[in-house]
CSV table of C-alpha atoms in Angstrom, one decimal:
chain,number,residue,atom,x,y,z
A,1,MET,CA,-150.1,-23.3,77.7
A,2,SER,CA,-153.4,-23.3,79.7
A,3,ARG,CA,-152.3,-20.9,81.8
A,4,THR,CA,-151.8,-18.4,79.0
A,5,VAL,CA,-155.0,-19.7,77.2
A,6,ARG,CA,-156.7,-18.7,80.3
A,7,ALA,CA,-155.2,-15.4,80.6
A,8,VAL,CA,-156.1,-14.4,76.8
A,9,LEU,CA,-159.6,-15.7,77.4
A,10,GLY,CA,-160.0,-13.9,80.8
A,11,GLN,CA,-159.8,-10.5,78.8
A,12,PRO,CA,-162.8,-8.2,77.8
A,13,ASP,CA,-161.8,-9.1,74.3
A,14,PRO,CA,-159.4,-12.2,74.1
A,15,THR,CA,-159.1,-11.7,69.9
A,16,GLY,CA,-158.3,-8.5,70.4
A,17,HIS,CA,-155.8,-8.6,72.8
A,18,ALA,CA,-154.3,-12.1,71.1
A,19,LEU,CA,-153.8,-9.6,67.8
A,20,LEU,CA,-152.1,-7.0,69.4
A,21,LEU,CA,-149.7,-8.8,70.9
A,22,ARG,CA,-148.9,-10.7,67.5
A,23,ASP,CA,-148.7,-7.1,66.0
A,24,SER,CA,-146.3,-6.0,68.8
A,25,GLN,CA,-144.1,-8.2,68.0
A,26,GLN,CA,-144.2,-7.2,64.1
A,27,PHE,CA,-143.4,-3.6,65.0
A,28,THR,CA,-140.0,-5.0,67.3
A,29,ARG,CA,-138.8,-6.7,64.1
A,30,MET,CA,-138.9,-3.8,62.3
A,31,HIS,CA,-137.4,-1.7,65.0
A,32,PHE,CA,-134.9,-4.6,65.1
A,33,LEU,CA,-134.1,-4.0,61.5
A,34,SER,CA,-134.0,-0.5,61.2
A,35,ALA,CA,-131.4,-0.2,63.9
A,36,ALA,CA,-129.3,-3.5,63.2
A,37,VAL,CA,-129.2,-1.2,59.8
A,38,ARG,CA,-128.1,2.0,61.4
A,39,LEU,CA,-125.6,0.4,63.4
A,40,GLY,CA,-123.8,-1.5,60.7
A,41,LEU,CA,-124.4,-4.8,62.5
A,42,LEU,CA,-126.0,-6.7,59.3
A,43,ASP,CA,-123.2,-5.6,57.3
A,44,ALA,CA,-120.9,-6.9,59.7
A,45,LEU,CA,-122.2,-9.7,59.7
A,46,ALA,CA,-121.3,-10.6,56.2
A,47,SER,CA,-119.0,-13.0,57.9
A,48,PRO,CA,-120.2,-14.9,60.9
A,49,ALA,CA,-118.8,-13.3,64.5
A,50,SER,CA,-118.6,-13.6,68.2
A,51,PRO,CA,-120.0,-10.4,70.2
A,52,ALA,CA,-116.6,-9.7,70.8
A,53,GLU,CA,-115.7,-9.4,67.0
A,54,LEU,CA,-118.6,-7.5,66.3
A,55,GLU,CA,-118.1,-5.1,69.2
A,56,GLU,CA,-114.7,-4.3,68.0
A,57,ARG,CA,-116.2,-4.0,64.3
A,58,LEU,CA,-118.9,-2.0,65.4
A,59,GLY,CA,-117.0,0.3,67.7
A,60,VAL,CA,-119.5,-0.7,70.5
A,61,ASP,CA,-118.1,0.9,74.0
A,62,ALA,CA,-117.4,-1.3,76.9
A,63,THR,CA,-119.9,0.1,79.2
A,64,ARG,CA,-122.6,-0.8,77.3
A,65,THR,CA,-121.8,-4.5,76.1
A,66,THR,CA,-124.9,-5.4,77.8
A,67,GLN,CA,-127.4,-3.7,76.1
A,68,PHE,CA,-125.4,-4.9,72.8
A,69,ARG,CA,-125.9,-8.2,73.8
A,70,LEU,CA,-129.4,-8.1,74.5
A,71,PHE,CA,-129.3,-6.6,71.2
A,72,LEU,CA,-127.8,-9.3,69.6
A,73,GLU,CA,-130.3,-12.2,71.5
A,74,LEU,CA,-133.6,-10.0,70.2
A,75,GLY,CA,-132.4,-10.2,66.4
A,76,CYS,CA,-132.2,-14.2,67.0
A,77,SER,CA,-135.6,-14.4,68.8
A,78,VAL,CA,-137.4,-12.2,65.9
A,79,GLY,CA,-135.5,-14.7,63.6
A,80,GLU,CA,-133.4,-12.9,61.7
A,81,LEU,CA,-130.1,-13.6,63.6
A,82,GLY,CA,-128.6,-17.0,64.1
A,83,SER,CA,-126.3,-18.2,66.9
A,84,GLN,CA,-124.5,-21.3,67.3
A,85,GLY,CA,-121.2,-21.8,69.4
A,86,GLY,CA,-121.7,-18.0,70.6
A,87,VAL,CA,-121.1,-17.0,66.8
A,88,TYR,CA,-123.9,-15.1,65.3
A,89,ARG,CA,-124.6,-15.1,61.6
A,90,LEU,CA,-127.4,-13.7,59.4
A,91,LYS,CA,-130.5,-16.2,59.4
A,92,GLY,CA,-134.0,-14.3,58.3
A,93,ARG,CA,-135.1,-13.9,55.0
A,94,ARG,CA,-135.9,-10.0,56.1
A,95,ALA,CA,-132.2,-9.3,57.2
A,96,ARG,CA,-130.5,-10.8,53.9
A,97,ALA,CA,-132.5,-9.4,51.6
A,98,LEU,CA,-131.4,-6.2,53.9
A,99,VAL,CA,-127.9,-6.6,52.6
A,100,GLY,CA,-128.4,-8.1,49.1
A,101,GLN,CA,-128.7,-6.9,45.8
A,102,GLY,CA,-131.0,-4.1,45.9
A,103,GLY,CA,-130.5,-4.1,49.6
A,104,SER,CA,-130.1,-0.2,49.7
A,105,VAL,CA,-133.8,0.5,48.7
A,106,LEU,CA,-135.4,-2.1,51.3
A,107,ARG,CA,-133.3,-0.6,54.0
A,108,ALA,CA,-134.3,3.0,53.1
A,109,LEU,CA,-138.2,1.7,53.3
A,110,VAL,CA,-137.3,-0.1,56.5
A,111,GLU,CA,-135.9,3.5,57.7
A,112,GLU,CA,-139.1,5.5,56.1
A,113,GLN,CA,-141.6,3.3,58.2
A,114,ALA,CA,-139.3,3.1,61.5
A,115,GLY,CA,-138.3,6.5,61.8
A,116,TYR,CA,-139.8,9.1,59.5
A,117,HIS,CA,-143.3,7.5,59.4
A,118,SER,CA,-143.1,6.7,63.0
A,119,THR,CA,-142.5,10.2,63.8
A,120,ALA,CA,-145.0,11.5,61.8
A,121,TYR,CA,-147.4,9.5,63.6
A,122,ARG,CA,-146.2,10.0,67.2
A,123,GLU,CA,-146.5,13.8,66.5
A,124,LEU,CA,-150.3,13.0,65.0
A,125,PRO,CA,-152.3,13.9,67.8
A,126,GLU,CA,-150.2,17.7,68.5
A,127,THR,CA,-150.6,17.8,64.4
A,128,LEU,CA,-154.2,17.9,64.3
A,129,ARG,CA,-154.7,20.1,67.4
A,130,GLY,CA,-153.4,22.9,65.2
A,131,GLY,CA,-149.8,21.9,66.0
A,132,ALA,CA,-146.5,23.0,63.3
A,133,LEU,CA,-146.8,20.3,60.7
A,134,GLY,CA,-143.3,18.3,61.2
A,135,ASP,CA,-140.3,19.4,59.7
A,136,HIS,CA,-139.2,16.2,58.3
A,137,LEU,CA,-137.9,16.3,54.7
A,138,PRO,CA,-134.6,17.7,56.1
A,139,ARG,CA,-133.8,15.0,58.1
A,140,TYR,CA,-135.6,12.0,55.6
A,141,ALA,CA,-135.0,13.4,52.1
A,142,GLY,CA,-132.1,11.1,51.6
A,143,VAL,CA,-134.3,8.0,53.0
A,144,ILE,CA,-137.2,9.0,51.2
A,145,ALA,CA,-135.6,9.5,47.4
A,146,GLU,CA,-134.1,5.7,47.8
A,147,SER,CA,-137.3,4.3,49.1
A,148,SER,CA,-139.2,5.8,46.3
A,149,ARG,CA,-137.0,3.4,43.9
A,150,ILE,CA,-138.8,0.4,45.0
A,151,ALA,CA,-141.0,0.6,42.2
A,152,GLU,CA,-137.8,1.7,39.9
A,153,GLY,CA,-137.7,-1.2,37.3
A,154,VAL,CA,-141.6,-0.8,36.6
A,155,ILE,CA,-141.4,3.2,36.0
A,156,ALA,CA,-137.6,2.6,34.3
A,157,ASP,CA,-139.3,0.3,31.4
A,158,TYR,CA,-142.4,3.2,31.5
A,159,VAL,CA,-140.0,6.1,30.9
A,160,THR,CA,-138.0,4.0,28.1
A,161,GLU,CA,-141.2,3.6,26.3
A,162,ALA,CA,-142.3,7.0,26.7
A,163,VAL,CA,-139.0,8.3,25.3
A,164,ARG,CA,-138.9,5.7,22.3
A,165,GLU,CA,-142.2,6.7,21.3
A,166,ALA,CA,-141.6,10.6,21.3
A,167,PRO,CA,-141.3,12.6,18.4
A,168,GLY,CA,-137.4,13.2,19.3
A,169,GLY,CA,-135.3,12.2,22.1
A,170,ARG,CA,-134.6,15.4,24.3
A,171,VAL,CA,-135.7,14.9,27.7
A,172,LEU,CA,-136.1,16.9,30.7
A,173,ASP,CA,-135.9,15.0,34.4
A,174,VAL,CA,-137.4,17.2,37.1
A,175,GLY,CA,-136.5,16.5,40.8
A,176,CYS,CA,-133.6,14.0,38.6
A,177,GLY,CA,-132.4,12.7,42.5
A,178,SER,CA,-129.9,9.9,41.3
A,179,GLY,CA,-130.2,10.1,37.3
A,180,VAL,CA,-131.5,6.8,37.6
A,181,TYR,CA,-134.2,8.0,35.0
A,182,LEU,CA,-132.3,9.3,32.6
A,183,ARG,CA,-130.4,5.9,32.0
A,184,ALA,CA,-134.0,4.5,31.3
A,185,ALA,CA,-134.5,7.4,28.5
A,186,ALA,CA,-130.7,6.8,27.6
A,187,GLY,CA,-132.5,3.6,26.1
A,188,ARG,CA,-133.6,5.6,23.1
A,189,PRO,CA,-130.2,5.8,20.9
A,190,GLY,CA,-129.3,9.3,20.5
A,191,SER,CA,-131.4,10.8,23.4
A,192,THR,CA,-130.2,13.6,25.4
A,193,GLY,CA,-131.2,16.2,27.7
A,194,THR,CA,-130.8,17.6,31.3
A,195,GLY,CA,-131.6,16.5,35.0
A,196,LEU,CA,-132.8,19.6,37.4
A,197,ASP,CA,-132.7,19.2,40.9
A,198,VAL,CA,-133.4,21.2,44.0
A,199,GLN,CA,-131.1,19.5,46.0
A,200,PRO,CA,-127.2,20.0,45.4
A,201,ALA,CA,-126.3,16.4,46.7
A,202,SER,CA,-128.8,15.0,44.6
A,203,VAL,CA,-126.8,16.7,41.6
A,204,GLU,CA,-123.7,15.2,42.7
A,205,LEU,CA,-124.9,11.6,42.8
A,206,ALA,CA,-126.4,12.4,39.3
A,207,GLU,CA,-123.4,13.6,37.9
A,208,ALA,CA,-121.3,10.5,39.7
A,209,ASN,CA,-123.7,8.3,38.4
A,210,LEU,CA,-124.1,9.5,35.0
A,211,ARG,CA,-120.2,9.2,34.9
A,212,ASP,CA,-120.3,5.9,36.0
A,213,TRP,CA,-122.5,4.7,33.4
A,214,SER,CA,-120.7,6.9,30.6
A,215,LEU,CA,-123.7,8.6,30.2
A,216,ALA,CA,-122.1,12.2,31.1
A,217,ASP,CA,-121.8,13.3,27.1
A,218,ARG,CA,-125.3,12.7,26.6
A,219,PHE,CA,-126.8,14.0,29.8
A,220,THR,CA,-126.2,16.9,32.2
A,221,VAL,CA,-127.3,18.0,35.7
A,222,ARG,CA,-128.4,21.4,37.0
A,223,GLN,CA,-129.2,22.7,40.2
A,224,GLY,CA,-132.8,24.6,40.7
A,225,ASP,CA,-136.6,24.6,41.3
A,226,VAL,CA,-138.2,24.1,38.2
A,227,ARG,CA,-140.7,27.5,39.1
A,228,GLU,CA,-137.5,29.6,39.7
A,229,THR,CA,-135.2,28.2,36.7
A,230,ASP,CA,-135.2,28.8,33.0
A,231,LEU,CA,-135.6,25.3,31.8
A,232,ASP,CA,-133.7,26.1,28.1
A,233,GLY,CA,-136.1,23.9,26.0
A,234,PRO,CA,-137.5,23.0,24.3
A,235,TYR,CA,-137.6,19.2,24.8
A,236,ASP,CA,-139.5,16.0,23.9
A,237,VAL,CA,-140.2,14.3,27.0
A,238,ILE,CA,-140.6,16.1,30.2
A,239,LEU,CA,-139.9,13.7,33.3
A,240,LEU,CA,-142.3,14.2,37.0
A,241,LEU,CA,-141.8,11.5,38.5
A,242,ASN,CA,-142.7,10.5,42.4
A,243,ASN,CA,-143.0,14.0,43.2
A,244,ILE,CA,-146.1,16.0,42.2
A,245,TYR,CA,-146.8,16.0,46.2
A,246,TYR,CA,-144.4,18.8,46.7
A,247,PHE,CA,-146.6,21.1,44.9
A,248,ALA,CA,-149.4,22.6,46.2
A,249,PRO,CA,-152.5,22.3,44.6
A,250,LYS,CA,-153.1,26.2,43.8
A,251,GLU,CA,-149.6,26.1,42.4
A,252,ARG,CA,-150.0,22.6,39.9
A,253,THR,CA,-151.6,24.3,36.9
A,254,GLU,CA,-148.9,26.9,36.8
A,255,LEU,CA,-146.3,24.6,36.6
A,256,PHE,CA,-148.0,22.3,33.9
A,257,ARG,CA,-148.3,25.5,31.7
A,258,THR,CA,-144.5,26.1,32.7
A,259,LEU,CA,-143.4,22.4,31.8
A,260,ARG,CA,-146.0,22.6,28.4
A,261,GLY,CA,-144.2,25.6,27.4
A,262,ALA,CA,-141.0,23.8,27.5
A,263,LEU,CA,-141.9,20.7,25.3
A,264,SER,CA,-141.7,21.1,21.5
A,265,GLU,CA,-144.7,21.1,19.7
A,266,ASN,CA,-145.8,17.5,19.6
A,267,GLY,CA,-143.6,16.5,23.1
A,268,THR,CA,-145.0,14.6,26.0
A,269,LEU,CA,-145.0,15.2,29.5
A,270,VAL,CA,-144.9,11.9,31.9
A,271,LEU,CA,-145.8,12.2,35.3
A,272,VAL,CA,-145.9,9.1,37.7
A,273,SER,CA,-147.4,8.9,41.4
A,274,ILE,CA,-148.7,6.7,43.9
A,275,PHE,CA,-152.2,8.7,43.9
A,276,HIS,CA,-154.4,8.8,47.2
A,277,ASP,CA,-156.7,5.4,47.3
A,278,SER,CA,-158.4,3.5,49.7
A,279,ASN,CA,-155.6,0.9,50.3
A,280,PRO,CA,-153.6,1.2,53.8
A,281,THR,CA,-150.1,1.5,51.8
A,282,SER,CA,-151.5,4.5,49.6
A,283,LEU,CA,-153.4,6.0,52.6
A,284,GLY,CA,-150.6,5.5,54.5
A,285,LEU,CA,-148.3,6.9,52.9
A,286,ASP,CA,-151.0,9.9,52.3
A,287,LEU,CA,-151.5,11.0,55.8
A,288,VAL,CA,-147.7,11.0,56.6
A,289,LEU,CA,-147.3,13.5,53.6
A,290,ALA,CA,-149.9,16.0,54.4
A,291,CYS,CA,-148.5,16.2,58.0
A,292,THR,CA,-145.1,16.9,56.7
A,293,GLU,CA,-144.4,20.8,56.0
A,294,GLY,CA,-143.3,21.1,52.0
A,295,CYS,CA,-145.8,18.2,51.4
A,296,TYR,CA,-149.5,17.4,50.1
A,297,ALA,CA,-151.8,15.2,50.2
A,298,LEU,CA,-151.9,12.6,47.6
A,299,THR,CA,-154.1,13.8,44.4
A,300,THR,CA,-156.1,11.6,41.7
A,301,PRO,CA,-155.6,11.3,38.1
A,302,GLN,CA,-159.4,12.6,38.1
A,303,GLU,CA,-158.0,15.7,39.7
A,304,LEU,CA,-154.7,16.4,37.4
A,305,VAL,CA,-155.9,15.9,34.0
A,306,PRO,CA,-158.6,19.2,34.0
A,307,GLU,CA,-155.5,20.6,35.4
A,308,LEU,CA,-153.4,19.6,32.8
A,309,ARG,CA,-156.2,20.7,30.2
A,310,ASP,CA,-156.2,24.3,31.7
A,311,ALA,CA,-152.3,24.1,30.9
A,312,GLY,CA,-152.9,23.6,27.2
A,313,PHE,CA,-152.0,19.7,27.1
A,314,ARG,CA,-154.5,18.5,24.9
A,315,ARG,CA,-154.9,14.6,25.2
A,316,VAL,CA,-154.2,13.1,29.0
A,317,ARG,CA,-153.6,9.1,29.1
A,318,THR,CA,-153.8,7.2,32.2
A,319,ASP,CA,-151.7,4.1,32.9
A,320,GLN,CA,-152.1,1.6,36.2
A,321,LEU,CA,-148.3,0.5,36.5
A,322,VAL,CA,-149.0,-2.2,39.2
A,323,VAL,CA,-151.9,-4.1,39.2
A,324,GLY,CA,-153.9,-3.5,42.1
A,325,GLN,CA,-151.8,-0.7,43.4
A,326,SER,CA,-152.3,2.8,42.9
A,327,LEU,CA,-148.8,4.0,41.3
A,328,CYS,CA,-150.2,5.4,37.9
A,329,ALA,CA,-148.5,7.4,34.9
A,330,LEU,CA,-150.2,10.2,33.1
A,331,ARG,CA,-148.8,10.9,29.7
A,332,ALA,CA,-150.2,14.4,28.8
A,333,ASP,CA,-149.4,15.9,24.9
């Protein structure tokens, strides 16, 4: 111990040295969890197993057993796996959460950080020197959509409230993804409507979910870009959730004008997003979005309000959805 202390204290900046060493361990944990999820190791450890049993379950090549067993040792070292008598099990709270209820959202969050965000940061010097923005969306679109559900409970409650307060119950969800917010809209008895998404896979998923939720007789799903699609209004509520950063700032007023034209006379637009803020979570996402082809830096409610009014909305109300965070809703009518 004294040798270690002397080595650290002998550095030009002992505190900085120690902090970076500690931070590197957190990176190692995140990389382990990301790889364990993609390999299927955490699911394979639903019941304790020996290395040989895990290798068979996961299809580990016979020439890679050394690497795999080092990976298992690493999992124990970072506290996410446990081992006794040559049998491995899940141990850490993070690992168990990733395979528990709601684990798919947390798995996507880990992959977004370890994959998408890490790639954007690695390419950042070239990007800042004039290189092309990263074409990350084709690879990570599904991960991003799933991880954005981390705030699903808060947003779903807000959507349910907004639909119940609307003059009628016909709803359009622009960028509906899995259809989960159409399910929230169904909290108003008799509500009906449409989900619109540009991704065919999202349309298929939403349709399947609506059938599973016994809502297919009330809500339908269409594939299309809101900027190029006949929206078939009027709607009492239009939802624009977690996707305003896919529209260029110069396009937004026209987008809002299009949506206003698809609303009933007293209809409401509900826009939810993380907005630009000084906290690390918001700024980190902001930077990554700004470095991604097809995405744009986060805006602020103060920037959107005049754009909404220019598009014909008379009143705009802003609600903070999470205390201390920049997740907010704008309700415009």
